[in-house]
Coordinates of C-alpha atoms and ligand atoms in Angstrom, one line a residue:
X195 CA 84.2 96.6 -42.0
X196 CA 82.5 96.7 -38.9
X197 CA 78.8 97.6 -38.2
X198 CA 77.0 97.9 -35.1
X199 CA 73.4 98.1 -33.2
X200 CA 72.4 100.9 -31.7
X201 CA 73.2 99.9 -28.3
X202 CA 76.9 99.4 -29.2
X203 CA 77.1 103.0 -31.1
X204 CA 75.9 104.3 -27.9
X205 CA 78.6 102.6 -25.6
X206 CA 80.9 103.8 -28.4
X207 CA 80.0 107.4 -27.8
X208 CA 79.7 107.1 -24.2
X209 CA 83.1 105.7 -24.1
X210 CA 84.5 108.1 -26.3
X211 CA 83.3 111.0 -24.3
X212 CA 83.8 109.7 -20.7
X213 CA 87.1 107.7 -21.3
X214 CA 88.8 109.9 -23.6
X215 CA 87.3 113.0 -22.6
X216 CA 86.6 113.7 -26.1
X217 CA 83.1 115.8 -25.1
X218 CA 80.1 115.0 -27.2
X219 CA 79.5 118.5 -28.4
X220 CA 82.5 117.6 -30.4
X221 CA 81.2 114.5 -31.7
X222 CA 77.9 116.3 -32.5
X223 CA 80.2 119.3 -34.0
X224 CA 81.8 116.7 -36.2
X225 CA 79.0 114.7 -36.9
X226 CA 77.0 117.9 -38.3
X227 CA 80.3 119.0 -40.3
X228 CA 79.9 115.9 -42.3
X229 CA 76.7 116.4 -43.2
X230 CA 77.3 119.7 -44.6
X231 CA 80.9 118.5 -46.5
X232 CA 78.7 116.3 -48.3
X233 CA 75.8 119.0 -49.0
X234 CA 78.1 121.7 -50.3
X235 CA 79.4 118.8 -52.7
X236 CA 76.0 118.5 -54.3
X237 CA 74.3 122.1 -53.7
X238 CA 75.4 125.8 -55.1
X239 CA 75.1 128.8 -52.8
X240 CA 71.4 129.4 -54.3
X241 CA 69.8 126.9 -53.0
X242 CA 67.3 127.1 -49.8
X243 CA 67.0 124.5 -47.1
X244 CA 64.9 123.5 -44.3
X245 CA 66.2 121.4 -41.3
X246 CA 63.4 119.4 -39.4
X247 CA 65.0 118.7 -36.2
X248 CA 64.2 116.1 -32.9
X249 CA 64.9 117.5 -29.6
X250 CA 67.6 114.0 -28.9
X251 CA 71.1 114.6 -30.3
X252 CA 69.9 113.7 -34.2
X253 CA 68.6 116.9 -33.7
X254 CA 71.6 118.1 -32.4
X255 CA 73.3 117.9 -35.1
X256 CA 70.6 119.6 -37.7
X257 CA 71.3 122.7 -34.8
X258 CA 75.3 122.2 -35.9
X259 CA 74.3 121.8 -39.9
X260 CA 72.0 124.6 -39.6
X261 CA 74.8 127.2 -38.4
X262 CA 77.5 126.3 -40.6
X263 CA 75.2 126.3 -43.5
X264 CA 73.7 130.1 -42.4
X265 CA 77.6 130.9 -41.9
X266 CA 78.0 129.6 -45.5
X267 CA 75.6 132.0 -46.7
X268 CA 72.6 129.8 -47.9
X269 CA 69.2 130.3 -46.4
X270 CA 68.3 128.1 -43.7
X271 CA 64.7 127.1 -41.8
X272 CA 64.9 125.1 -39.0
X273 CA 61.7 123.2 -38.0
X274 CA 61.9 121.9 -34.3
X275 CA 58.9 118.6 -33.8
X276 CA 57.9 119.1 -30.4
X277 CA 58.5 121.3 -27.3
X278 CA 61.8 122.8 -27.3
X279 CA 62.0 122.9 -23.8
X280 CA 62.9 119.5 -24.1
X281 CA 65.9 119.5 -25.8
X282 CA 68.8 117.5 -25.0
X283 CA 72.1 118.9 -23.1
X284 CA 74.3 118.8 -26.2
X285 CA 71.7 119.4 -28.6
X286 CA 70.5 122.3 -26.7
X287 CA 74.1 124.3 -26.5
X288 CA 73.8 124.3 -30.6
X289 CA 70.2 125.4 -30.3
X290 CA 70.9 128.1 -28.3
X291 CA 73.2 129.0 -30.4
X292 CA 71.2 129.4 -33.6
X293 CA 69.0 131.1 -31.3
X294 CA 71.4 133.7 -30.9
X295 CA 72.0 133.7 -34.9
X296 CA 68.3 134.7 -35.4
X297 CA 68.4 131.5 -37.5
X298 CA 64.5 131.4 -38.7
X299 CA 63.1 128.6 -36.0
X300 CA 59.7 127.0 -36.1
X301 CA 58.4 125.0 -33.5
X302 CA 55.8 122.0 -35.1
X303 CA 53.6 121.1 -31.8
X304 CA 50.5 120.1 -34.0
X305 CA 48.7 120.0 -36.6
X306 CA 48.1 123.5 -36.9
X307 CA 51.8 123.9 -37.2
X308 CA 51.9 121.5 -40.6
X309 CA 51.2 124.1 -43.3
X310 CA 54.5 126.6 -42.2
X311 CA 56.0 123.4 -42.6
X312 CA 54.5 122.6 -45.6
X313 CA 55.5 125.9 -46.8
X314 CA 58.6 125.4 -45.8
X315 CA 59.5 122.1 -47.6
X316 CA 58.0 123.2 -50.7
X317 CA 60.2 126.1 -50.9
X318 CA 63.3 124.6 -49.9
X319 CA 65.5 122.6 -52.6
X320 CA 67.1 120.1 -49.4
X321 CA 65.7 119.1 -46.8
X322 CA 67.8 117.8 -43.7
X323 CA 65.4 114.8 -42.0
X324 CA 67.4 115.5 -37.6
X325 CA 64.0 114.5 -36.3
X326 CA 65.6 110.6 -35.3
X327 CA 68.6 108.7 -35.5
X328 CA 69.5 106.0 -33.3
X329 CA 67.3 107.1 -30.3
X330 CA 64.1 106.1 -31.7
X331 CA 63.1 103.7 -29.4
X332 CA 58.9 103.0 -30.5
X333 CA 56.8 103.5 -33.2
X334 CA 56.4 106.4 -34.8
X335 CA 53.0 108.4 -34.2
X336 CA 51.5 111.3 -33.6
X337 CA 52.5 114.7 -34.8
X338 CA 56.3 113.3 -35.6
X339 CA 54.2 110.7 -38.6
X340 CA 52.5 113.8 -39.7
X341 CA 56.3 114.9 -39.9
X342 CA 57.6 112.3 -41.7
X343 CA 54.5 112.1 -44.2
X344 CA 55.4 115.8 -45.2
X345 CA 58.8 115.5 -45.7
X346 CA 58.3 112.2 -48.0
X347 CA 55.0 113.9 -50.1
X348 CA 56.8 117.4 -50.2
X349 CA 60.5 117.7 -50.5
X350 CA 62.5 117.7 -53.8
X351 CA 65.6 116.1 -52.1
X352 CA 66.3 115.0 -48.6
X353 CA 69.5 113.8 -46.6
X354 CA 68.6 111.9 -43.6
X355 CA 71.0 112.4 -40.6
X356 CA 72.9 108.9 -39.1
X357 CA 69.6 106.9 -39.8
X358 CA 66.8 107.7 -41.9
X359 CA 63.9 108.9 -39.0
X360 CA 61.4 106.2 -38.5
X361 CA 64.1 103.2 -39.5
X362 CA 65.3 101.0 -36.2
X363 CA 68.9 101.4 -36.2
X364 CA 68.7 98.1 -35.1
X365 CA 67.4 96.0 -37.7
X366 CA 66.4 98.3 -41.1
X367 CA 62.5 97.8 -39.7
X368 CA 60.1 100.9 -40.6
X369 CA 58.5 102.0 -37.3
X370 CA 55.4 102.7 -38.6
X371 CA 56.5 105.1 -41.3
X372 CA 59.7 106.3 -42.5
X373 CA 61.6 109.1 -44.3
X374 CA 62.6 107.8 -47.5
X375 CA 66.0 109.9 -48.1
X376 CA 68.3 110.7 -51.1
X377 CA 71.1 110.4 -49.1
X378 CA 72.1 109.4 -45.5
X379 CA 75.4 110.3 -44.0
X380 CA 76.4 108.1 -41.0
X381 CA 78.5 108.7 -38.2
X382 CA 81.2 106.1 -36.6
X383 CA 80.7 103.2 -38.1
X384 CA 77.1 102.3 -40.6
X385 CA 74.5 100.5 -38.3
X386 CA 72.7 97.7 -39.1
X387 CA 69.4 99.5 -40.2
X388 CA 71.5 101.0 -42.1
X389 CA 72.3 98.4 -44.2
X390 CA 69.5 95.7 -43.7
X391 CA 66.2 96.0 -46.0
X392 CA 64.2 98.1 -46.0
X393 CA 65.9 100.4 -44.5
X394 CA 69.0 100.1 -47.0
X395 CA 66.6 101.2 -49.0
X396 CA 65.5 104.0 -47.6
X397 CA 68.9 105.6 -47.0
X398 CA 69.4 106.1 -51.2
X399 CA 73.2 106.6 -51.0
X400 CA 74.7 106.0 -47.7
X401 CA 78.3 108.1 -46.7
X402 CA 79.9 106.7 -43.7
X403 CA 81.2 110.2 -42.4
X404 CA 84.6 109.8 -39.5
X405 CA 83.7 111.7 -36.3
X406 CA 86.5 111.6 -34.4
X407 CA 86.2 108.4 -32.6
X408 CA 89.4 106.7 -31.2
X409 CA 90.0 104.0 -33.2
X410 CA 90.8 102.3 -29.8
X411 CA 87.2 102.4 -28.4
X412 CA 86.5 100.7 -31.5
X413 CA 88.4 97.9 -31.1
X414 CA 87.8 98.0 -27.0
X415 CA 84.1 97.1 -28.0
X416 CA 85.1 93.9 -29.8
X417 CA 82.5 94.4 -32.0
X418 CA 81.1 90.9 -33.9
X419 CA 79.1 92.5 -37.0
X420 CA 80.7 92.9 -40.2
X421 CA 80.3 94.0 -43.6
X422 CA 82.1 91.6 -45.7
X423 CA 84.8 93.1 -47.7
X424 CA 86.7 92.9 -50.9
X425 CA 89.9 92.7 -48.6
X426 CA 88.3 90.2 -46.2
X427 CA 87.5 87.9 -49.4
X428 CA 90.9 89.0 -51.4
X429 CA 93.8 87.7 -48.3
X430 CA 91.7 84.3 -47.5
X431 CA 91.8 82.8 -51.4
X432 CA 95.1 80.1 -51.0
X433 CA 97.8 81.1 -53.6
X434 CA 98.0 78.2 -56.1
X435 CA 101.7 76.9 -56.1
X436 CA 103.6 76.1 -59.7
X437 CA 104.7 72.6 -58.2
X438 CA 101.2 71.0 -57.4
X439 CA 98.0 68.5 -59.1
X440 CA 94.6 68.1 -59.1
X441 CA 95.2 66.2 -55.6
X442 CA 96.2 69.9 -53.8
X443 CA 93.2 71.9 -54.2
X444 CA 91.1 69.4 -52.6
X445 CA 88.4 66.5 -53.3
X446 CA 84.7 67.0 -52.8
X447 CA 81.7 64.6 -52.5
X448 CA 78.3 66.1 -53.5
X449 CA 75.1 64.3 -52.9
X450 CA 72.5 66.1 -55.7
X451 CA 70.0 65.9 -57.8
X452 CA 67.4 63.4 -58.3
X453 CA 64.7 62.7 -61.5
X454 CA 63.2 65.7 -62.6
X455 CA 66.2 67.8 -60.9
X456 CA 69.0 66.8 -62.1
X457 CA 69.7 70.5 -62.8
X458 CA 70.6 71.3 -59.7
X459 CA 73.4 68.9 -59.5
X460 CA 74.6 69.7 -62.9
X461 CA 75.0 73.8 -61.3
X462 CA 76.5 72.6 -57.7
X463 CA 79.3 70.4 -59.2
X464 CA 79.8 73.1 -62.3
X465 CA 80.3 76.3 -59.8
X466 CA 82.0 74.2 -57.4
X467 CA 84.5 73.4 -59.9
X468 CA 84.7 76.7 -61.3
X469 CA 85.4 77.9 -58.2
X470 CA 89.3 76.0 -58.3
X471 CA 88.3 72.7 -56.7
X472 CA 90.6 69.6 -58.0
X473 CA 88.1 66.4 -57.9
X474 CA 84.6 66.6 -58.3
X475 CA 82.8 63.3 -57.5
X476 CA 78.7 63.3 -57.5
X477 CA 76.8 60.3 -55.7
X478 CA 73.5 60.0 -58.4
X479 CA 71.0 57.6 -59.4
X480 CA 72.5 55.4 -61.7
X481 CA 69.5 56.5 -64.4
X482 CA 70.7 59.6 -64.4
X483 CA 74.5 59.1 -64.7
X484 CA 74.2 59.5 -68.6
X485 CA 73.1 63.3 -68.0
X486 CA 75.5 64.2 -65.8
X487 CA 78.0 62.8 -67.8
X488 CA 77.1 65.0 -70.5
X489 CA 76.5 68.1 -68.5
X490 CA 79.6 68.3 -66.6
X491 CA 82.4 65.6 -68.0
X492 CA 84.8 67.3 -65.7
X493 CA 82.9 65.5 -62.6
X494 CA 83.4 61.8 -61.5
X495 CA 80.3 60.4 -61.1
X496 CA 79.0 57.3 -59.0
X497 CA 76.3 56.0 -60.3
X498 CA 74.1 54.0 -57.1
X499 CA 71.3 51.8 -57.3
X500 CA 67.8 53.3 -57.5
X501 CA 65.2 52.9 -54.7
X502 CA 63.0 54.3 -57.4
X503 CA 63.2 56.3 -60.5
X504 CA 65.9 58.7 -60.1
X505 CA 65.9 58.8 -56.4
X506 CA 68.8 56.5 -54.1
X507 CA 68.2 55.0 -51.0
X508 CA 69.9 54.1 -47.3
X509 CA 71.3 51.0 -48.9
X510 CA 73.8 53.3 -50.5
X511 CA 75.1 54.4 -47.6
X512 CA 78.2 52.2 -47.2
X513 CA 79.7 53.4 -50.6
X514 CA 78.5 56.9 -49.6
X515 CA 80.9 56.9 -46.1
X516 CA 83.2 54.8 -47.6
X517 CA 84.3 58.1 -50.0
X518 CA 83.9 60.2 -47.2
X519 CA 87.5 58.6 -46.0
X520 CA 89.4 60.5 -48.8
X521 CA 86.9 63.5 -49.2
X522 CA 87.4 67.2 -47.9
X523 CA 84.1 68.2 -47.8
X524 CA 80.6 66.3 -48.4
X525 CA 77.8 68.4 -49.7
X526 CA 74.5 67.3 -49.4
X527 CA 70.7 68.4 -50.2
X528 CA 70.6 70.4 -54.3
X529 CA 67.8 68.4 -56.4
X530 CA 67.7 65.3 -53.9
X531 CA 64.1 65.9 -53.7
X532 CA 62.1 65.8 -50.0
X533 CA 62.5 62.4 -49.3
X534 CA 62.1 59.9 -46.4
X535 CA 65.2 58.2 -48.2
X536 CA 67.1 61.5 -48.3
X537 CA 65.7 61.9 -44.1
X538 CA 67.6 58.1 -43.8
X539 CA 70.8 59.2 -45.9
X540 CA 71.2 63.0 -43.8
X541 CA 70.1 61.4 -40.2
X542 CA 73.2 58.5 -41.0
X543 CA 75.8 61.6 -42.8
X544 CA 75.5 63.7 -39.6
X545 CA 76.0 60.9 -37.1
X546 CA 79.0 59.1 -38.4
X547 CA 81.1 62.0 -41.1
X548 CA 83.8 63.9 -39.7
X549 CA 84.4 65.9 -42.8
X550 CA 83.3 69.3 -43.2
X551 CA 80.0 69.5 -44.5
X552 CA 77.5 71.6 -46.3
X553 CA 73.4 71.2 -46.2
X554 CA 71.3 72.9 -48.4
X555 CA 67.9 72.8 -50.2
X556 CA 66.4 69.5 -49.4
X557 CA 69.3 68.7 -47.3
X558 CA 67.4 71.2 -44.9
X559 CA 63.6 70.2 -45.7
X560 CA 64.4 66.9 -44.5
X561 CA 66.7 68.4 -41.5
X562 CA 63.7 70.6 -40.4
X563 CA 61.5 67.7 -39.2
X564 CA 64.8 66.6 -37.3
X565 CA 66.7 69.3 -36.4
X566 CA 68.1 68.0 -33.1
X567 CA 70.2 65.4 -35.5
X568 CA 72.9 68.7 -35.6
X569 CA 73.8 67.5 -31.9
X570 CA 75.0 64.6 -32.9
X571 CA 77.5 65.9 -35.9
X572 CA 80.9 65.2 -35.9
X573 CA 82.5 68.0 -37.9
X574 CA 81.7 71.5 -38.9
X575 CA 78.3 71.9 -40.7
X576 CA 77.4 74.8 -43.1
X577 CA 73.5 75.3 -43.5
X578 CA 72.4 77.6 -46.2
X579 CA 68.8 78.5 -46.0
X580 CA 66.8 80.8 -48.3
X581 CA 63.9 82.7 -45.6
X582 CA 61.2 80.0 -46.7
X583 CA 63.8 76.8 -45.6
X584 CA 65.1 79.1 -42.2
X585 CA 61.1 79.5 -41.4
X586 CA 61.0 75.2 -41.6
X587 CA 64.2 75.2 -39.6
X588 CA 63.5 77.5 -36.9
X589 CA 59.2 77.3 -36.8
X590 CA 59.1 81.3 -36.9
X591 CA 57.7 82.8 -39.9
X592 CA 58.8 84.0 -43.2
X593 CA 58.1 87.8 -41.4
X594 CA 59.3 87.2 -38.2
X595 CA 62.5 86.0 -39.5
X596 CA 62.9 89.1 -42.2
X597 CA 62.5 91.9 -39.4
X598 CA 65.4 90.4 -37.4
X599 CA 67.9 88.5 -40.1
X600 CA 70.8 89.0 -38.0
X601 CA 69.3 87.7 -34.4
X602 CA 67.7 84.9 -36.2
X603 CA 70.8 83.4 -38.0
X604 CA 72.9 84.1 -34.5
X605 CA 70.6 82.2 -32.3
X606 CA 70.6 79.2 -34.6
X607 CA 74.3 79.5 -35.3
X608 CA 75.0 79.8 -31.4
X609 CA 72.0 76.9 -30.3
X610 CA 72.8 74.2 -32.9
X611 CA 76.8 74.7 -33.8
X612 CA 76.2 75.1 -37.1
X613 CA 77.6 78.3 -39.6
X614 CA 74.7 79.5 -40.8
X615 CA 73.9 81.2 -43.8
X616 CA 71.1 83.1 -43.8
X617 CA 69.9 83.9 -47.9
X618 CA 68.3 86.7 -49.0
X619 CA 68.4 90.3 -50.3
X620 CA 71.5 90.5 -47.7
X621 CA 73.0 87.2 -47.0
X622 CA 73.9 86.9 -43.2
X623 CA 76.5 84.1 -42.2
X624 CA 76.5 83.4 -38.3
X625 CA 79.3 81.7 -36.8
X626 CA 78.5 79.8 -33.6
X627 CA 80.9 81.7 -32.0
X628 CA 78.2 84.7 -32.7
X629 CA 80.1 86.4 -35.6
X630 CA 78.3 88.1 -38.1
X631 CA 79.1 88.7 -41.4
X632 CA 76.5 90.7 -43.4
X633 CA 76.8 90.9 -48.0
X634 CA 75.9 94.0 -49.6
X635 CA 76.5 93.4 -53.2
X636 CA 74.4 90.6 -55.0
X637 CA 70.6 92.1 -56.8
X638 CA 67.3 90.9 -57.6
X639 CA 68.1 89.3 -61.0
X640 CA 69.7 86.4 -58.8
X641 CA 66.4 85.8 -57.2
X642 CA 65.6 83.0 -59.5
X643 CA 66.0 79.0 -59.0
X644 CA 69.3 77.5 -59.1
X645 CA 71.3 80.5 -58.0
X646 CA 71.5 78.9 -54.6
X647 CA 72.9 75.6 -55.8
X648 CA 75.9 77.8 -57.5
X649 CA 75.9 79.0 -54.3
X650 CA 76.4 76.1 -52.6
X651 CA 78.8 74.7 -55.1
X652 CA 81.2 77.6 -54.5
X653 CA 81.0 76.8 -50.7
X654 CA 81.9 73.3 -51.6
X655 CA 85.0 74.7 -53.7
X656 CA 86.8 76.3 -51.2
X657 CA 86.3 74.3 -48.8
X658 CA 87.5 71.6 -50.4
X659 CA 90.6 73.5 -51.4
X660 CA 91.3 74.0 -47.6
X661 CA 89.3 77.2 -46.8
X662 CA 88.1 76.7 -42.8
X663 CA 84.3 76.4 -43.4
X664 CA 83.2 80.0 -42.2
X665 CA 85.6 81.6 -44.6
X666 CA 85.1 79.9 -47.6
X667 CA 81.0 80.8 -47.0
X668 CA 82.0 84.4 -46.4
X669 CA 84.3 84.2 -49.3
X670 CA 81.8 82.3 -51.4
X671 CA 78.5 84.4 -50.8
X672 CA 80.4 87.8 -51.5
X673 CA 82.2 86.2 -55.2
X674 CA 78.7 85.0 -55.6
X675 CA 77.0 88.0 -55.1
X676 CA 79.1 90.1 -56.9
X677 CA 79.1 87.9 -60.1
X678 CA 75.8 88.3 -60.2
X679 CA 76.1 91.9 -60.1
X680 CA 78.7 91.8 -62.8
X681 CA 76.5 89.6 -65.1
X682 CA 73.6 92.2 -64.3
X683 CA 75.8 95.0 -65.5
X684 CA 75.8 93.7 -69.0
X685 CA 72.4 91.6 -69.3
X686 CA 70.3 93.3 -66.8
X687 CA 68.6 91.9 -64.2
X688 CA 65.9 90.2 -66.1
X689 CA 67.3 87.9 -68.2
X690 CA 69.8 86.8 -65.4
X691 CA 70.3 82.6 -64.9
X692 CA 72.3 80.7 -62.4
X693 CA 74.7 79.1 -65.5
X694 CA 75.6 83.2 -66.5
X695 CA 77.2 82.9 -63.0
X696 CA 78.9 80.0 -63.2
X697 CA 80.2 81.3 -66.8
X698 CA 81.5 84.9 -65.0
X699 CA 82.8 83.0 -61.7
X700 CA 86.4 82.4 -63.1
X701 CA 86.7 86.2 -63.9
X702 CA 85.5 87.5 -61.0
X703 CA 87.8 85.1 -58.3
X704 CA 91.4 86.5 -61.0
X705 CA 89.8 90.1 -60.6
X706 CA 89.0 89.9 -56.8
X707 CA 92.4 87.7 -55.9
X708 CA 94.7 89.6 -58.8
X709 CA 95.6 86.5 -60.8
Ligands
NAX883 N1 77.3 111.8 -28.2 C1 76.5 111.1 -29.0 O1 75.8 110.2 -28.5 C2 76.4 111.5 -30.4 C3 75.2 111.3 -31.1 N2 75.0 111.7 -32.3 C4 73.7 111.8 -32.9 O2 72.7 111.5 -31.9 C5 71.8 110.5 -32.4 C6 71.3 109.8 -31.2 O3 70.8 110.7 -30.3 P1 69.8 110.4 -29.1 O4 70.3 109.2 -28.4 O5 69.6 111.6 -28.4 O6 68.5 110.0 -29.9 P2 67.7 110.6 -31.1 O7 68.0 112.0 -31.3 O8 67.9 109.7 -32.3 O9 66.2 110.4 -30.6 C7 65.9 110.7 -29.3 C8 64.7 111.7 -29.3 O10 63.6 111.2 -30.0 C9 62.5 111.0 -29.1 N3 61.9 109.8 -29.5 C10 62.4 108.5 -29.6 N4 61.5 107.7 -30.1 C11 60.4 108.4 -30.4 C12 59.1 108.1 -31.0 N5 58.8 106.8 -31.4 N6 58.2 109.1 -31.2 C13 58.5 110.3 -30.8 N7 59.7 110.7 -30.2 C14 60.6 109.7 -30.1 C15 63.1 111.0 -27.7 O11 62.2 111.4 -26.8 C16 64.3 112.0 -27.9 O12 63.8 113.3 -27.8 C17 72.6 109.7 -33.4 O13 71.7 109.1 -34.3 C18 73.4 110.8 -34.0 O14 72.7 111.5 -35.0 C19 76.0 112.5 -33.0 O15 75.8 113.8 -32.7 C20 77.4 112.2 -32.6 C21 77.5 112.1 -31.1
K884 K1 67.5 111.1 -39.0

């Protein structure tokens, strides 16, 4: 499913309206039909509602919900922020009209205004936040704040119009202050604030309403953001054939794990090999071959000489490439601890394999003192950074790279060649190519260690089973994030570990694929 930015929604429109001729006081007519659909749905005939409307074309369309709720009967108060004389050409045919209606119309200039709309709010069961959708183009302040702080400490209910006001369209970023809304109907196609924290957040429910859009200016746009789907995910899993062995769905190589984290090993190679991969073969520290041995017997192991206690050294590297020659895919990074051995082992693995590959955890602390090493790879690289190992990759902070996920992961995707996937509340996977693929399901019970090395191990599953690298991490980070969600149904999201994923995986790739 696509999603856009603001700037592409407004193409959209303008394409709509000047190369179809579909006019935009039908887009605006539509748009404000599908608000009310959804409020007649939830609301009886008694109930009372006040509609704080912008003078741009979110307003617009509280003008359009306003009529055809009055027409319905139910008592309606519109509250306009700022001078009406300033109202938009579409938005002010519909105010005009509800002019004409004797709808009751309140004009908030400043703070003297606040109490009628205080009043108002207090009496009303819904109110209908038109002040800003995808036009807001600064900070919130001023009397509009004032706004926005009455609607959140006063109203019972509200349904926020396209885009809660106050949230960028853009990026899910709170401009100062937001409404927080019940519900948010959408118009088109869901924008990106829409579904990027906060501002997901601060949508409650969000209804993606059609407003009559061509469905050729859609594709016209070539538009690169995308929800990731359950169909996406469902037609890229291979069918397994009758006639085949362990040597058709693929041989991985995983470099994890080291003393002290063995763990994270022991999760990568489980999930990667409940995710349908054929051979398994983990490159550890001979001291700890016993453990793994116990902890996953399904996985080959090679057991290397020890630099020191647990941890292996460039003098493996021969035998390391050497298995490379029959591998799929070579996974580097869980529980290998942030070594100047592990700097030595990536720094040789980039250079010199021309198998897929997948970096993660200490894979990338060690890559972010030497990130120009990606220029020299000789195959397709996935990266999969939490914000914390993206902030060490990319020198930008923790805060800077939260407010713009999407921009973030693209530029690194695009600079370095690399598929990047971005970890966190929403999981962003950038292509180089500058494909987006944004993950809605997952929650915060999988916000503890060693969900990221099940994670990883997935990736390394499909892969390995001949999955191009950018699908199998789409396909990877939605299963993963909707095992999760299916283990949090049952446990809750407290008592949630990385192995209840790894248990659940199997279940949840029959359900998703249908066998
Ligand atoms: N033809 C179209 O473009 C359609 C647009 N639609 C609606 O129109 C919205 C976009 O309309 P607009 O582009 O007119 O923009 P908005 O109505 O979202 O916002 C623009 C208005 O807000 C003011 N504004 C912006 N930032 C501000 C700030 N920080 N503080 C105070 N005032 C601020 C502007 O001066 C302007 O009056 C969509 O979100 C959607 O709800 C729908 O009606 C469907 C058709
Ligand atoms: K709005």
């Amino acid at each position: 499913m696509k999603v856009v930015l603001n700037e592409e929604m407004r193409k959209i429109d303008k394409t709509t309206i000047e190369k179809y001729g579909i006019p935009g006081i039908i887009l605006m007519e539509n748009a404000g039909l599908g608000v009310v659909e959804e409020i007649i749905k939830d609301f009886k005939r008694d109930s009372n509602f006040t509609i704080i409307c912008g003078r741009g074309n979110n307003g617009g369309d509280g003008f359009v919900i306003a009529r055809h709720l009055y027409n319905k009967g139910y008592n309606v108060k519109v509250f306009i922020v700022g001078d009406s004389r300033d109202i938009s050409k579409d938005a002010l045919i519909n105010f005009k009209i509800i002019q004409n209606l004797n709808i009751n119309i309140t004009n908030i200039l400043d703070e003297k205004d606040l109490l009628k709309l205080k009043e108002g709010i207090l009496s009303s069961t819904v109110v209908i936040d038109a002040l800003f959708g995808t036009g807001l183009s600064s900070e919130v302040k001023g009397i509009a704040s004032e706004v926005i702080k009455y609607m959140n400490k006063y109203s019972k209910y509200i349904f926020s119009v396209d885009v809660p006001s106050g949230i960028c369209g853009d990026n899910g970023q709170v401009c100062s202050l937001a409404v927080k809304a019940d519900k948010t109907i959408t118009f088109g196609l869901k924008k990106c604030g829409n579904i990027l924290y906060p501002g997901a957040e601060y949508c409650g429910e969000l209804i993606l309403k059609d407003i009559g859009i061509p469905r050729e200016v859609v594709d016209l746009m070539n538009l690169k953001f995308n929800i990731i789907t359950e169909e996406i995910v469902k037609d890229s899993i291979p069918i397994r054939k009758k006639d085949s062995h362990k040597g058709s769905y693929g041989k991985a190589n995983v470099i994890a794990g080291s003393f002290g984290m063995t763990g994270a090993a022991i999760l990568t190679c489980k999930s990667a090999l409940r995710s349908g991969l054929g051979l398994l073969r983990l490159y550890i520290a001979e001291s700890l071959n016993f453990i793994i041995k116990t902890n996953v017997p399904e996985a080959i192991t090679v057991p290397l000489g020890e630099i020191r206690k647990g941890v292996i050294g460039i003098n493996n590297i021969r035998e390391i490439l050497e298995g490379t020659k029959d591998a799929d895919v070579l996974t580097i990074g869980p529980g290998c601890g942030n070594t100047s051995e592990l700097s030595e082992i990536l720094k040789r693995i980039i250079g010199e394999v021309d198998k897929p590959m997948v970096i993660d955890a200490d894979g990338l602390n060690v890559l972010s003192k030497n990130v120009e090493w990606l220029s020299k790879k000789k195959s397709e690289i996935v990266i999969t950074p939490h914000l914390g190992e993206m902030s060490r990759l990319t020198g930008l902070s923790i805060e800077e790279i939260k407010r713009n996920p999407i921009e973030v992961a693209k530029n690194f995707a695009q600079k370095w060649n690399v598929i990047t996937v971005l970890k966190s509340a929403r999981t962003i996977i950038a292509s180089p190519k500058g494909e987006v693929f944004i993950n809605v399901n997952g929650n915060p019970g999988m916000a503890t260690a060693g969900c990221g090395d099940v994670l990883t191990g997935i990736i390394t599953g499909f892969i390995a089973q001949g999955i191009e690298p950018l699908k199998a991490a789409i396909i990877s980070v939605y299963i993963h994030g909707l095992t999760g969600d299916r283990v949090a149904e049952k446990k809750g999201e407290y008592g949630l570990v990385a192995g209840d994923i790894i248990e659940k995986l199997p279940y949840t790739i029959k359900d998703v694929i249908g066998r």
